[in-house]
């Protein structure tokens, strides 16, 4: 389904005014081969995401997570920006955006060239030690995991948006974890797990982006949880026009002045194409 020319024109008119805050979700990355939780590619999955409480409370849970994530990282790490990510980066280059708040942990906004990106839930390309808090590149951890598991092989046909692959108990059992090279502490991906709080300064930064914007554009988020919905609620309280591009209904539809139920890549590529004239010249 593609948006009507009328709705596409209305979206272009809204964004052309500039100072648009973008809030993006997993639906923006599905065309890069990364599935979402609640949209069309996520409806068949039954695996529950890892929670912070399980991760810190059980060595067995950590083994399961890292084994599954080690497999899943192949797909996440090899993913490339799609035309939706590139269109958002182009809108930023043209000075139309107040900032980008993403709920995604895949780094594809930055890979497409976007600069002012706040990763609300962190990024899978980094690892943090829960003891000394040192952050290291995920690529370094992956090398260490390969060295620690030279004969371990597993594959999965199901990958979650956080890089968590579905494996059997037998596949997980032989996987060896590694600890922080500095202090021997527990390593965790530098992302916010379910049940874990987003750091308050980061939340405040996101609210600042929305508060300084003229409009809010939601891209590929079902807004099913408070983590993202709160920014729509804030924008509505400020009287900002809210536009939503998503496949399927969202928790913010009641506050939106414009809703496009359409594929993200083609819709955003069309939007960038329509906005070929610099704002100041219109």
CSV table of C-alpha atoms in Angstrom, one decimal:
chain,number,residue,atom,x,y,z
A,1,UNK,CA,0.0,0.0,0.0
A,2,UNK,CA,1.3,3.4,-0.9
A,3,UNK,CA,0.1,6.7,0.5
A,4,UNK,CA,-2.2,8.9,-1.6
A,5,UNK,CA,-0.6,11.8,-3.4
A,6,UNK,CA,-2.6,14.1,-1.2
A,7,UNK,CA,-1.2,12.7,2.0
A,8,UNK,CA,2.3,12.6,0.5
A,9,UNK,CA,2.0,16.3,-0.4
A,10,UNK,CA,0.7,17.1,3.1
A,11,UNK,CA,3.7,15.3,4.6
A,12,UNK,CA,6.1,17.2,2.3
A,13,UNK,CA,4.5,20.5,3.3
A,14,UNK,CA,4.8,19.7,7.0
A,15,UNK,CA,8.5,18.8,6.7
A,16,UNK,CA,9.3,21.7,4.4
A,17,UNK,CA,8.7,24.1,7.3
A,18,UNK,CA,11.8,22.7,9.0
A,19,UNK,CA,12.7,22.1,12.7
A,20,UNK,CA,11.1,18.6,12.5
A,21,UNK,CA,12.0,16.1,15.3
A,22,UNK,CA,12.2,12.5,14.0
A,23,UNK,CA,11.3,9.6,16.3
A,24,UNK,CA,12.2,6.3,14.6
A,25,UNK,CA,11.5,2.7,15.5
A,26,UNK,CA,12.2,-0.8,14.3
A,27,UNK,CA,9.8,-0.5,11.3
A,28,UNK,CA,12.4,1.8,9.6
A,29,UNK,CA,15.0,-1.0,9.6
A,30,UNK,CA,12.9,-4.0,8.4
A,31,UNK,CA,13.8,-3.2,4.8
A,32,UNK,CA,17.5,-3.6,5.8
A,33,UNK,CA,16.7,-7.2,6.9
A,34,UNK,CA,16.2,-6.5,10.6
A,35,UNK,CA,12.8,-7.7,11.8
A,36,UNK,CA,10.7,-5.7,14.2
A,37,UNK,CA,8.8,-6.9,17.3
A,38,UNK,CA,5.2,-5.7,16.6
A,39,UNK,CA,5.0,-4.9,12.9
A,40,UNK,CA,4.4,-7.2,9.9
A,41,UNK,CA,7.8,-9.0,10.3
A,42,UNK,CA,7.4,-9.5,14.0
A,43,UNK,CA,3.9,-11.0,14.3
A,44,UNK,CA,5.1,-14.6,13.9
A,45,UNK,CA,7.8,-14.5,16.6
A,46,UNK,CA,7.1,-15.9,20.0
A,47,UNK,CA,10.6,-15.5,21.7
A,48,UNK,CA,10.6,-13.0,24.5
A,49,UNK,CA,13.4,-10.4,24.6
A,50,UNK,CA,16.0,-10.6,27.4
A,51,UNK,CA,15.2,-8.6,30.5
A,52,UNK,CA,17.8,-6.8,32.6
A,53,UNK,CA,16.7,-8.7,35.7
A,54,UNK,CA,17.3,-12.1,34.1
A,55,UNK,CA,20.6,-11.0,32.5
A,56,UNK,CA,22.2,-9.7,35.8
A,57,UNK,CA,20.7,-12.5,38.0
A,58,UNK,CA,21.7,-15.6,36.1
A,59,UNK,CA,24.9,-16.8,34.5
A,60,UNK,CA,22.9,-19.3,32.5
A,61,UNK,CA,20.7,-16.5,31.2
A,62,UNK,CA,23.9,-14.6,30.2
A,63,UNK,CA,25.3,-17.6,28.4
A,64,UNK,CA,22.0,-18.0,26.5
A,65,UNK,CA,22.0,-14.3,25.6
A,66,UNK,CA,25.6,-14.1,24.4
A,67,UNK,CA,25.3,-17.4,22.4
A,68,UNK,CA,22.2,-16.1,20.7
A,69,UNK,CA,23.5,-12.6,20.2
A,70,UNK,CA,26.8,-14.0,18.8
A,71,UNK,CA,24.8,-15.6,16.0
A,72,UNK,CA,22.4,-12.7,15.6
A,73,UNK,CA,25.2,-10.2,15.3
A,74,UNK,CA,26.1,-11.6,11.9
A,75,UNK,CA,22.8,-10.3,10.5
A,76,UNK,CA,22.8,-7.0,12.5
A,77,UNK,CA,26.5,-6.2,11.8
A,78,UNK,CA,26.1,-6.8,8.1
A,79,UNK,CA,22.9,-4.8,7.7
A,80,UNK,CA,23.1,-1.7,5.5
A,81,UNK,CA,21.0,1.4,5.5
A,82,UNK,CA,17.9,1.3,3.3
A,83,UNK,CA,16.4,4.2,1.3
A,84,UNK,CA,14.4,5.3,4.4
A,85,UNK,CA,17.6,5.8,6.4
A,86,UNK,CA,19.2,7.6,3.5
A,87,UNK,CA,16.2,9.8,3.0
A,88,UNK,CA,16.2,10.9,6.7
A,89,UNK,CA,20.0,11.6,6.5
A,90,UNK,CA,19.2,13.7,3.4
A,91,UNK,CA,16.5,15.7,5.2
A,92,UNK,CA,19.1,16.4,7.9
A,93,UNK,CA,21.6,17.6,5.4
A,94,UNK,CA,19.1,20.0,4.0
A,95,UNK,CA,18.6,21.5,7.5
A,96,UNK,CA,15.0,20.4,7.9
A,97,UNK,CA,15.4,18.4,11.1
A,98,UNK,CA,15.7,19.4,14.7
A,99,UNK,CA,17.2,16.1,15.6
A,100,UNK,CA,16.7,12.3,15.4
A,101,UNK,CA,15.6,10.2,18.3
A,102,UNK,CA,15.8,6.5,17.5
A,103,UNK,CA,14.5,3.6,19.4
A,104,UNK,CA,16.7,1.3,17.2
A,105,UNK,CA,20.0,-0.1,18.3
A,106,UNK,CA,21.4,-1.0,14.9
A,107,UNK,CA,23.3,2.2,14.1
A,108,UNK,CA,21.8,2.5,10.6
A,109,UNK,CA,20.9,6.1,10.9
A,110,UNK,CA,24.6,7.0,11.4
A,111,UNK,CA,25.7,4.5,8.7
A,112,UNK,CA,23.4,6.4,6.3
A,113,UNK,CA,25.2,9.7,7.2
A,114,UNK,CA,22.9,11.2,9.8
A,115,UNK,CA,24.9,13.2,12.5
A,116,UNK,CA,22.5,14.4,15.2
A,117,UNK,CA,21.2,11.0,16.4
A,118,UNK,CA,20.2,10.2,19.9
A,119,UNK,CA,20.2,6.4,20.5
A,120,UNK,CA,17.4,6.2,23.1
A,121,UNK,CA,18.1,2.5,23.8
A,122,UNK,CA,21.8,2.5,23.1
A,123,UNK,CA,23.8,0.7,20.4
A,124,UNK,CA,24.6,-2.9,19.7
A,125,UNK,CA,28.0,-1.9,18.3
A,126,UNK,CA,29.3,-1.3,21.8
A,127,UNK,CA,29.8,-3.4,24.9
A,128,UNK,CA,29.9,-2.2,28.6
A,129,UNK,CA,31.3,-3.8,31.7
A,130,UNK,CA,28.9,-3.8,34.5
A,131,UNK,CA,31.7,-3.5,37.1
A,132,UNK,CA,34.2,-0.9,35.8
A,133,UNK,CA,31.8,0.6,33.1
A,134,UNK,CA,34.5,0.5,30.4
A,135,UNK,CA,33.0,0.6,26.9
A,136,UNK,CA,34.6,-1.4,24.1
A,137,UNK,CA,33.7,-2.0,20.5
A,138,UNK,CA,31.5,-5.0,19.7
A,139,UNK,CA,33.9,-6.1,17.0
A,140,UNK,CA,36.5,-6.7,19.7
A,141,UNK,CA,34.2,-8.8,21.7
A,142,UNK,CA,33.2,-10.8,18.7
A,143,UNK,CA,36.8,-11.6,18.0
A,144,UNK,CA,37.3,-12.8,21.5
A,145,UNK,CA,34.1,-15.0,21.4
A,146,UNK,CA,35.3,-16.6,18.2
A,147,UNK,CA,38.7,-17.4,19.8
A,148,UNK,CA,36.9,-18.8,22.9
A,149,UNK,CA,34.6,-21.0,20.8
A,150,UNK,CA,36.7,-22.2,17.8
A,151,UNK,CA,34.6,-25.4,17.3
A,152,UNK,CA,31.2,-24.0,18.2
A,153,UNK,CA,28.8,-23.4,15.3
A,154,UNK,CA,25.1,-22.6,15.4
A,155,UNK,CA,22.6,-21.1,13.0
A,156,UNK,CA,19.1,-19.6,13.3
A,157,UNK,CA,16.4,-18.7,11.0
A,158,UNK,CA,14.9,-16.2,13.5
A,159,UNK,CA,16.6,-13.0,14.5
A,160,UNK,CA,15.1,-10.3,16.8
A,161,UNK,CA,15.6,-6.5,16.4
A,162,UNK,CA,18.1,-6.6,19.3
A,163,UNK,CA,20.2,-9.2,17.5
A,164,UNK,CA,18.9,-12.1,19.6
A,165,UNK,CA,18.8,-15.3,17.6
A,166,UNK,CA,16.6,-18.3,18.5
A,167,UNK,CA,18.8,-21.3,19.4
A,168,UNK,CA,18.1,-24.6,21.1
A,169,UNK,CA,19.3,-25.5,24.6
A,170,UNK,CA,21.7,-28.0,23.0
A,171,UNK,CA,23.3,-25.2,20.8
A,172,UNK,CA,23.6,-22.9,23.8
A,173,UNK,CA,25.1,-25.5,26.2
A,174,UNK,CA,28.5,-25.6,24.6
A,175,UNK,CA,29.0,-21.8,24.2
A,176,UNK,CA,31.8,-20.2,26.3
A,177,UNK,CA,31.4,-16.6,27.5
A,178,UNK,CA,34.2,-14.1,28.1
A,179,UNK,CA,34.6,-11.4,30.7
A,180,UNK,CA,35.9,-7.8,30.8
A,181,UNK,CA,39.7,-7.8,30.0
A,182,UNK,CA,40.2,-5.0,32.5
A,183,UNK,CA,38.5,-6.2,35.6
A,184,UNK,CA,37.0,-9.6,34.9
A,185,UNK,CA,33.5,-8.2,35.3
A,186,UNK,CA,30.3,-9.1,33.4
A,187,UNK,CA,29.9,-7.8,29.9
A,188,UNK,CA,26.6,-6.5,28.6
A,189,UNK,CA,25.7,-5.0,25.2
A,190,UNK,CA,25.5,-1.2,25.6
A,191,UNK,CA,21.7,-1.2,25.1
A,192,UNK,CA,18.8,-0.8,27.4
A,193,UNK,CA,17.2,-4.1,28.1
A,194,UNK,CA,13.5,-4.5,28.9
A,195,UNK,CA,13.1,-3.8,32.6
A,196,UNK,CA,16.0,-1.4,32.6
A,197,UNK,CA,15.7,2.4,32.7
A,198,UNK,CA,17.0,4.7,30.0
A,199,UNK,CA,19.5,7.1,31.6
A,200,UNK,CA,17.7,10.2,32.7
A,201,UNK,CA,20.2,12.6,30.9
A,202,UNK,CA,19.5,10.8,27.7
A,203,UNK,CA,15.7,11.1,28.2
A,204,UNK,CA,16.1,14.8,28.9
A,205,UNK,CA,18.1,15.3,25.8
A,206,UNK,CA,15.3,13.6,23.7
A,207,UNK,CA,12.7,15.8,25.4
A,208,UNK,CA,14.8,18.8,24.5
A,209,UNK,CA,14.8,17.9,20.9
A,210,UNK,CA,11.1,17.6,20.9
A,211,UNK,CA,10.6,20.8,22.9
A,212,UNK,CA,12.7,22.7,20.4
A,213,UNK,CA,10.9,21.3,17.3
A,214,UNK,CA,8.1,22.7,15.2
A,215,UNK,CA,6.7,19.3,14.4
A,216,UNK,CA,7.2,15.6,15.2
A,217,UNK,CA,7.6,12.9,12.6
A,218,UNK,CA,7.3,9.3,13.8
A,219,UNK,CA,8.8,6.7,11.5
A,220,UNK,CA,8.2,2.9,11.8
A,221,UNK,CA,7.2,2.8,15.5
A,222,UNK,CA,4.1,1.2,16.9
A,223,UNK,CA,4.4,3.4,20.0
A,224,UNK,CA,3.2,0.4,22.0
A,225,UNK,CA,5.4,1.2,25.0
A,226,UNK,CA,5.9,4.3,27.0
A,227,UNK,CA,9.6,4.6,26.1
A,228,UNK,CA,8.7,6.1,22.7
A,229,UNK,CA,5.1,7.2,23.3
A,230,UNK,CA,6.1,9.7,25.9
A,231,UNK,CA,7.7,11.9,23.2
A,232,UNK,CA,4.5,11.9,21.2
A,233,UNK,CA,2.5,12.8,24.4
A,234,UNK,CA,5.0,15.7,25.0
A,235,UNK,CA,4.6,16.9,21.4
A,236,UNK,CA,0.8,16.8,21.6
A,237,UNK,CA,0.9,18.7,24.9
A,238,UNK,CA,3.0,21.4,23.2
A,239,UNK,CA,0.6,21.6,20.4
A,240,UNK,CA,3.0,20.4,17.8
A,241,UNK,CA,1.7,18.8,14.6
A,242,UNK,CA,2.5,15.1,14.6
A,243,UNK,CA,2.8,13.0,11.5
A,244,UNK,CA,3.2,9.2,11.6
A,245,UNK,CA,4.5,6.9,8.9
A,246,UNK,CA,4.1,3.3,9.9
A,247,UNK,CA,2.7,0.0,8.6
A,248,UNK,CA,-0.2,-0.7,10.9
A,249,UNK,CA,-1.9,1.3,13.7
A,250,UNK,CA,0.1,3.0,16.5
A,251,UNK,CA,-0.4,4.1,20.0
A,252,UNK,CA,-0.1,7.7,18.9
A,253,UNK,CA,-2.7,7.8,16.1
A,254,UNK,CA,-5.2,9.8,18.2
A,255,UNK,CA,-2.7,12.7,18.5
A,256,UNK,CA,-1.6,12.7,14.9
A,257,UNK,CA,-2.7,15.2,12.3
A,258,UNK,CA,-1.4,13.0,9.5
A,259,UNK,CA,-1.1,9.2,9.3
A,260,UNK,CA,0.5,7.3,6.4
A,261,UNK,CA,0.1,3.5,6.6
A,262,UNK,CA,2.8,2.7,4.0
A,263,UNK,CA,6.2,1.2,3.4
A,264,UNK,CA,8.9,3.4,5.0
A,265,UNK,CA,11.6,3.3,2.3
A,266,UNK,CA,9.5,4.3,-0.7
A,267,UNK,CA,7.5,6.9,1.3
A,268,UNK,CA,10.6,8.7,2.7
A,269,UNK,CA,12.4,8.5,-0.6
A,270,UNK,CA,9.5,10.2,-2.2
A,271,UNK,CA,9.4,12.8,0.6
A,272,UNK,CA,13.1,13.6,0.1
A,273,UNK,CA,12.5,13.9,-3.7
A,274,UNK,CA,9.6,16.3,-3.2
A,275,UNK,CA,11.8,18.5,-1.0
A,276,UNK,CA,14.3,19.4,-3.6
A,277,UNK,CA,14.0,23.2,-3.2
A,278,UNK,CA,15.9,24.6,-0.1
A,279,UNK,CA,13.5,25.8,2.6
A,280,UNK,CA,14.7,29.4,2.3
A,281,UNK,CA,13.9,29.5,-1.4
A,282,UNK,CA,10.3,28.4,-1.1
